[in-house]
PDB file of C-alpha atoms in Angstrom:
ATOM      1  CA  MET A   1     101.009  90.926 213.129  1.00 44.00           C
ATOM      2  CA  VAL A   2     101.939  87.596 214.683  1.00 48.00           C
ATOM      3  CA  CYS A   3      99.205  84.510 214.500  1.00 66.00           C
ATOM      4  CA  ASP A   4      99.286  80.983 214.579  1.00 88.00           C
ATOM      5  CA  THR A   5     101.131  79.051 211.484  1.00 90.00           C
ATOM      6  CA  ALA A   6      99.100  76.094 212.039  1.00 91.00           C
ATOM      7  CA  ALA A   7      95.309  77.247 212.414  1.00 93.00           C
ATOM      8  CA  VAL A   8      95.993  79.694 209.450  1.00 94.00           C
ATOM      9  CA  VAL A   9      97.544  76.706 206.934  1.00 95.00           C
ATOM     10  CA  ALA A  10      94.655  74.672 208.165  1.00 95.00           C
ATOM     11  CA  ARG A  11      92.048  76.806 208.029  1.00 96.00           C
ATOM     12  CA  ALA A  12      93.017  77.881 204.860  1.00 97.00           C
ATOM     13  CA  ALA A  13      93.141  74.554 203.082  1.00 97.00           C
ATOM     14  CA  ALA A  14      90.014  73.352 204.579  1.00 97.00           C
ATOM     15  CA  ASP A  15      88.688  76.203 203.516  1.00 97.00           C
ATOM     16  CA  ALA A  16      89.801  76.038 199.778  1.00 98.00           C
ATOM     17  CA  ALA A  17      88.823  72.619 199.692  1.00 98.00           C
ATOM     18  CA  GLY A  18      85.482  73.437 200.936  1.00 97.00           C
ATOM     19  CA  ARG A  19      85.024  75.900 198.099  1.00 97.00           C
ATOM     20  CA  LEU A  20      85.970  72.932 195.397  1.00 97.00           C
ATOM     21  CA  THR A  21      83.792  70.809 196.751  1.00 97.00           C
ATOM     22  CA  ALA A  22      81.117  73.085 196.378  1.00 96.00           C
ATOM     23  CA  ALA A  23      81.820  74.395 193.402  1.00 96.00           C
ATOM     24  CA  GLY A  24      81.836  70.612 191.699  1.00 96.00           C
ATOM     25  CA  VAL A  25      85.473  71.073 190.517  1.00 96.00           C
ATOM     26  CA  SER A  26      86.996  67.473 190.030  1.00 96.00           C
ATOM     27  CA  PRO A  27      90.128  67.054 192.136  1.00 97.00           C
ATOM     28  CA  ASP A  28      93.050  65.219 190.127  1.00 97.00           C
ATOM     29  CA  ALA A  29      94.860  62.111 191.543  1.00 98.00           C
ATOM     30  CA  LEU A  30      97.406  62.072 193.983  1.00 98.00           C
ATOM     31  CA  GLY A  31     100.339  59.338 193.597  1.00 97.00           C
ATOM     32  CA  ARG A  32     103.748  57.835 195.406  1.00 97.00           C
ATOM     33  CA  PHE A  33     106.362  56.512 193.475  1.00 97.00           C
ATOM     34  CA  VAL A  34     107.222  52.889 194.597  1.00 96.00           C
ATOM     35  CA  PRO A  35     110.583  51.788 192.552  1.00 95.00           C
ATOM     36  CA  ALA A  36     111.036  48.243 191.707  1.00 93.00           C
ATOM     37  CA  ARG A  37     111.807  45.254 194.278  1.00 90.00           C
ATOM     38  CA  ARG A  38     112.953  42.067 193.814  1.00 87.00           C
ATOM     39  CA  ARG A  39     110.496  39.060 194.657  1.00 82.00           C
ATOM     40  CA  LEU A  40     111.423  35.537 195.124  1.00 81.00           C
ATOM     41  CA  PHE A  41     110.422  34.680 191.612  1.00 84.00           C
ATOM     42  CA  GLY A  42     111.253  37.761 189.924  1.00 87.00           C
ATOM     43  CA  THR A  43     111.070  41.683 190.420  1.00 89.00           C
ATOM     44  CA  ARG A  44     108.158  43.688 190.352  1.00 89.00           C
ATOM     45  CA  PRO A  45     108.194  46.550 188.603  1.00 93.00           C
ATOM     46  CA  PRO A  46     107.812  50.224 189.581  1.00 96.00           C
ATOM     47  CA  ARG A  47     104.353  51.443 190.236  1.00 96.00           C
ATOM     48  CA  ILE A  48     102.725  54.972 190.920  1.00 98.00           C
ATOM     49  CA  GLU A  49     100.058  54.082 193.424  1.00 97.00           C
ATOM     50  CA  ARG A  50      97.066  55.919 194.544  1.00 97.00           C
ATOM     51  CA  VAL A  51      97.346  57.927 198.056  1.00 97.00           C
ATOM     52  CA  GLY A  52      94.465  60.373 197.318  1.00 97.00           C
ATOM     53  CA  SER A  53      92.958  63.164 195.658  1.00 98.00           C
ATOM     54  CA  ALA A  54      93.938  66.518 195.384  1.00 98.00           C
ATOM     55  CA  TRP A  55      93.207  69.953 193.226  1.00 97.00           C
ATOM     56  CA  VAL A  56      95.925  72.087 191.962  1.00 96.00           C
ATOM     57  CA  VAL A  57      95.490  75.672 193.248  1.00 96.00           C
ATOM     58  CA  GLY A  58      98.848  77.660 191.638  1.00 93.00           C
ATOM     59  CA  ARG A  59     101.798  76.493 192.856  1.00 93.00           C
ATOM     60  CA  LEU A  60     100.000  74.145 196.092  1.00 96.00           C
ATOM     61  CA  LEU A  61      98.178  71.356 195.736  1.00 97.00           C
ATOM     62  CA  VAL A  62      94.833  71.212 198.145  1.00 98.00           C
ATOM     63  CA  SER A  63      93.964  67.494 199.277  1.00 97.00           C
ATOM     64  CA  VAL A  64      90.075  66.848 198.960  1.00 97.00           C
ATOM     65  CA  THR A  65      90.684  66.356 202.902  1.00 96.00           C
ATOM     66  CA  GLY A  66      92.123  69.399 203.717  1.00 95.00           C
ATOM     67  CA  GLU A  67      95.823  69.169 203.418  1.00 96.00           C
ATOM     68  CA  LEU A  68      98.277  71.244 201.409  1.00 96.00           C
ATOM     69  CA  PHE A  69     101.124  69.852 199.652  1.00 96.00           C
ATOM     70  CA  ALA A  70     104.137  71.392 197.096  1.00 94.00           C
ATOM     71  CA  ALA A  71     103.113  70.279 193.815  1.00 92.00           C
ATOM     72  CA  THR A  72     105.808  68.754 192.389  1.00 91.00           C
ATOM     73  CA  HIS A  73     105.687  65.979 189.086  1.00 94.00           C
ATOM     74  CA  THR A  74     102.758  65.899 187.215  1.00 96.00           C
ATOM     75  CA  LEU A  75     102.030  63.190 184.246  1.00 97.00           C
ATOM     76  CA  ARG A  76      99.353  61.507 182.407  1.00 97.00           C
ATOM     77  CA  ALA A  77      99.104  57.648 182.612  1.00 97.00           C
ATOM     78  CA  HIS A  78      98.908  55.477 179.853  1.00 94.00           C
ATOM     79  CA  VAL A  79      99.975  52.048 178.456  1.00 91.00           C
ATOM     80  CA  PRO A  80     103.189  52.973 176.137  1.00 83.00           C
ATOM     81  CA  LYS A  81     103.119  52.033 172.784  1.00 81.00           C
ATOM     82  CA  PRO A  82     106.212  49.492 171.773  1.00 80.00           C
ATOM     83  CA  HIS A  83     108.836  51.728 170.465  1.00 70.00           C
ATOM     84  CA  ILE A  84     112.193  50.456 169.423  1.00 73.00           C
ATOM     85  CA  ASN A  85     114.158  53.813 169.278  1.00 84.00           C
ATOM     86  CA  TYR A  86     113.044  56.905 171.403  1.00 85.00           C
ATOM     87  CA  PRO A  87     114.402  60.338 170.813  1.00 87.00           C
ATOM     88  CA  SER A  88     115.793  60.805 174.125  1.00 90.00           C
ATOM     89  CA  GLU A  89     116.626  58.953 177.546  1.00 91.00           C
ATOM     90  CA  SER A  90     114.079  61.795 179.352  1.00 93.00           C
ATOM     91  CA  ALA A  91     111.195  60.411 176.833  1.00 89.00           C
ATOM     92  CA  ARG A  92     111.936  56.832 177.581  1.00 89.00           C
ATOM     93  CA  GLU A  93     111.889  57.894 181.416  1.00 92.00           C
ATOM     94  CA  ARG A  94     108.763  59.851 181.067  1.00 93.00           C
ATOM     95  CA  ASP A  95     107.136  56.703 179.298  1.00 93.00           C
ATOM     96  CA  GLN A  96     108.258  54.376 181.963  1.00 93.00           C
ATOM     97  CA  LEU A  97     106.739  56.764 184.691  1.00 96.00           C
ATOM     98  CA  ARG A  98     103.442  56.895 182.649  1.00 96.00           C
ATOM     99  CA  HIS A  99     103.047  53.244 182.691  1.00 96.00           C
ATOM    100  CA  ALA A 100     104.027  52.942 186.035  1.00 97.00           C
ATOM    101  CA  ALA A 101     101.129  54.884 187.047  1.00 97.00           C
ATOM    102  CA  ILE A 102      98.794  52.273 184.411  1.00 97.00           C
ATOM    103  CA  ARG A 103     100.332  49.124 186.876  1.00 96.00           C
ATOM    104  CA  GLY A 104      99.577  51.539 189.894  1.00 96.00           C
ATOM    105  CA  GLY A 105      95.838  51.314 188.983  1.00 96.00           C
ATOM    106  CA  PHE A 106      95.255  54.870 187.451  1.00 98.00           C
ATOM    107  CA  ARG A 107      93.014  54.870 184.644  1.00 97.00           C
ATOM    108  CA  GLU A 108      94.506  55.983 180.760  1.00 97.00           C
ATOM    109  CA  GLY A 109      94.455  59.408 180.093  1.00 96.00           C
ATOM    110  CA  GLU A 110      93.976  60.122 184.182  1.00 97.00           C
ATOM    111  CA  THR A 111      96.010  63.321 185.493  1.00 97.00           C
ATOM    112  CA  VAL A 112      98.351  61.926 188.607  1.00 98.00           C
ATOM    113  CA  HIS A 113     100.595  64.322 190.405  1.00 98.00           C
ATOM    114  CA  TRP A 114     103.163  62.399 192.363  1.00 96.00           C
ATOM    115  CA  ASP A 115     105.540  62.530 195.138  1.00 93.00           C
ATOM    116  CA  ALA A 116     103.881  65.972 196.111  1.00 94.00           C
ATOM    117  CA  VAL A 117     105.746  67.458 199.440  1.00 93.00           C
ATOM    118  CA  PRO A 118     103.271  68.051 202.561  1.00 94.00           C
ATOM    119  CA  ILE A 119     103.465  71.333 203.833  1.00 93.00           C
ATOM    120  CA  ILE A 120     103.516  70.479 207.661  1.00 91.00           C
ATOM    121  CA  ALA A 121     103.180  74.150 209.333  1.00 87.00           C
ATOM    122  CA  SER A 122     105.204  73.446 212.371  1.00 85.00           C
ATOM    123  CA  GLU A 123     108.389  73.169 209.441  1.00 87.00           C
ATOM    124  CA  LEU A 124     108.056  75.969 207.379  1.00 86.00           C
ATOM    125  CA  THR A 125     110.819  78.866 207.821  1.00 80.00           C
ATOM    126  CA  ASP A 126     111.484  82.432 206.486  1.00 73.00           C
ATOM    127  CA  THR A 127     113.418  80.829 203.777  1.00 75.00           C
ATOM    128  CA  SER A 128     111.100  77.506 202.832  1.00 72.00           C
ATOM    129  CA  ALA A 129     109.583  77.413 199.395  1.00 77.00           C
ATOM    130  CA  PRO A 130     106.526  77.515 198.093  1.00 91.00           C
ATOM    131  CA  VAL A 131     105.304  78.601 201.581  1.00 93.00           C
ATOM    132  CA  LEU A 132     107.160  80.528 203.918  1.00 91.00           C
ATOM    133  CA  VAL A 133     106.885  82.062 207.150  1.00 91.00           C
ATOM    134  CA  ARG A 134     107.110  86.096 207.975  1.00 89.00           C
ATOM    135  CA  ASP A 135     105.802  87.303 210.936  1.00 86.00           C
ATOM    136  CA  GLY A 136     104.362  83.963 211.708  1.00 85.00           C
ATOM    137  CA  MET A 137     101.726  84.332 209.212  1.00 91.00           C
ATOM    138  CA  PRO A 138     102.232  81.636 205.845  1.00 94.00           C
ATOM    139  CA  MET A 139     103.234  83.343 202.918  1.00 94.00           C
ATOM    140  CA  VAL A 140     103.350  81.872 199.324  1.00 95.00           C
ATOM    141  CA  ILE A 141     106.057  82.737 196.497  1.00 92.00           C
ATOM    142  CA  TRP A 142     103.199  82.648 193.644  1.00 86.00           C
ATOM    143  CA  SER A 143     106.509  81.564 191.001  1.00 86.00           C
ATOM    144  CA  ALA A 144     109.760  79.993 191.434  1.00 82.00           C
ATOM    145  CA  SER A 145     111.588  82.732 189.884  1.00 85.00           C
ATOM    146  CA  ALA A 146     109.556  85.527 191.878  1.00 87.00           C
ATOM    147  CA  PRO A 147     112.015  86.720 195.032  1.00 87.00           C
ATOM    148  CA  ALA A 148     110.313  86.066 198.268  1.00 84.00           C
ATOM    149  CA  ALA A 149     109.585  89.605 199.201  1.00 86.00           C
ATOM    150  CA  SER A 150     106.344  89.086 196.654  1.00 89.00           C
ATOM    151  CA  ALA A 151     104.977  86.466 198.708  1.00 92.00           C
ATOM    152  CA  GLN A 152     101.526  86.873 199.674  1.00 94.00           C
ATOM    153  CA  PRO A 153      99.222  85.705 202.497  1.00 96.00           C
ATOM    154  CA  LEU A 154      98.360  82.050 202.588  1.00 97.00           C
ATOM    155  CA  PRO A 155      94.405  82.822 202.696  1.00 97.00           C
ATOM    156  CA  GLU A 156      94.675  85.331 200.201  1.00 97.00           C
ATOM    157  CA  TYR A 157      96.886  83.731 197.579  1.00 97.00           C
ATOM    158  CA  LEU A 158      94.226  80.477 197.799  1.00 98.00           C
ATOM    159  CA  ASP A 159      91.295  82.958 197.410  1.00 97.00           C
ATOM    160  CA  ALA A 160      92.845  84.465 194.228  1.00 96.00           C
ATOM    161  CA  ARG A 161      93.716  81.323 192.869  1.00 96.00           C
ATOM    162  CA  ILE A 162      90.445  79.753 193.628  1.00 97.00           C
ATOM    163  CA  GLU A 163      87.988  82.480 192.299  1.00 96.00           C
ATOM    164  CA  LEU A 164      90.644  82.026 189.030  1.00 94.00           C
ATOM    165  CA  LEU A 165      89.693  78.965 188.776  1.00 93.00           C
ATOM    166  CA  LEU A 166      86.261  79.290 189.174  1.00 94.00           C
ATOM    167  CA  SER A 167      85.751  81.919 186.503  1.00 93.00           C
ATOM    168  CA  VAL A 168      87.459  79.736 183.737  1.00 87.00           C
ATOM    169  CA  ARG A 169      85.221  77.041 184.417  1.00 77.00           C
ATOM    170  CA  SER A 170      82.466  79.258 184.014  1.00 68.00           C
TER     171      SER A 170
END
């Protein structure tokens, strides 16, 4: 079965956004990391700035405008407490990213998905992840550790994940 991949992706994403909006599910924030920049009289610290809103649907993010993204990094914005010692360098980096979200204008405790990768139908191949194309049909590999053979069609994947999300809410 060969189909128009771009049309299937666009229709599935738009349908998912419509269903989630109609159900009253609140989307999370989408952000983009902006590194520190030298200015004339100092350095502007790094920040994560808002670029939109999206729902988490399994391994994917569906934006309120009906676009698909591969989920990457997630954090909750917060102002870090002053620490003299962190247990690890990675803990310090996580705290700095959370603070970068606050500097970007996110509210304390707000969930932010940052640097999400847009899923562009024309660029999908039979080896892309988490969405790949098989016989023209966009397919989703439901887990990072799952084999590509277990991928399911994008519309079915979104339907199943949205049903699960809505059943948990009720």
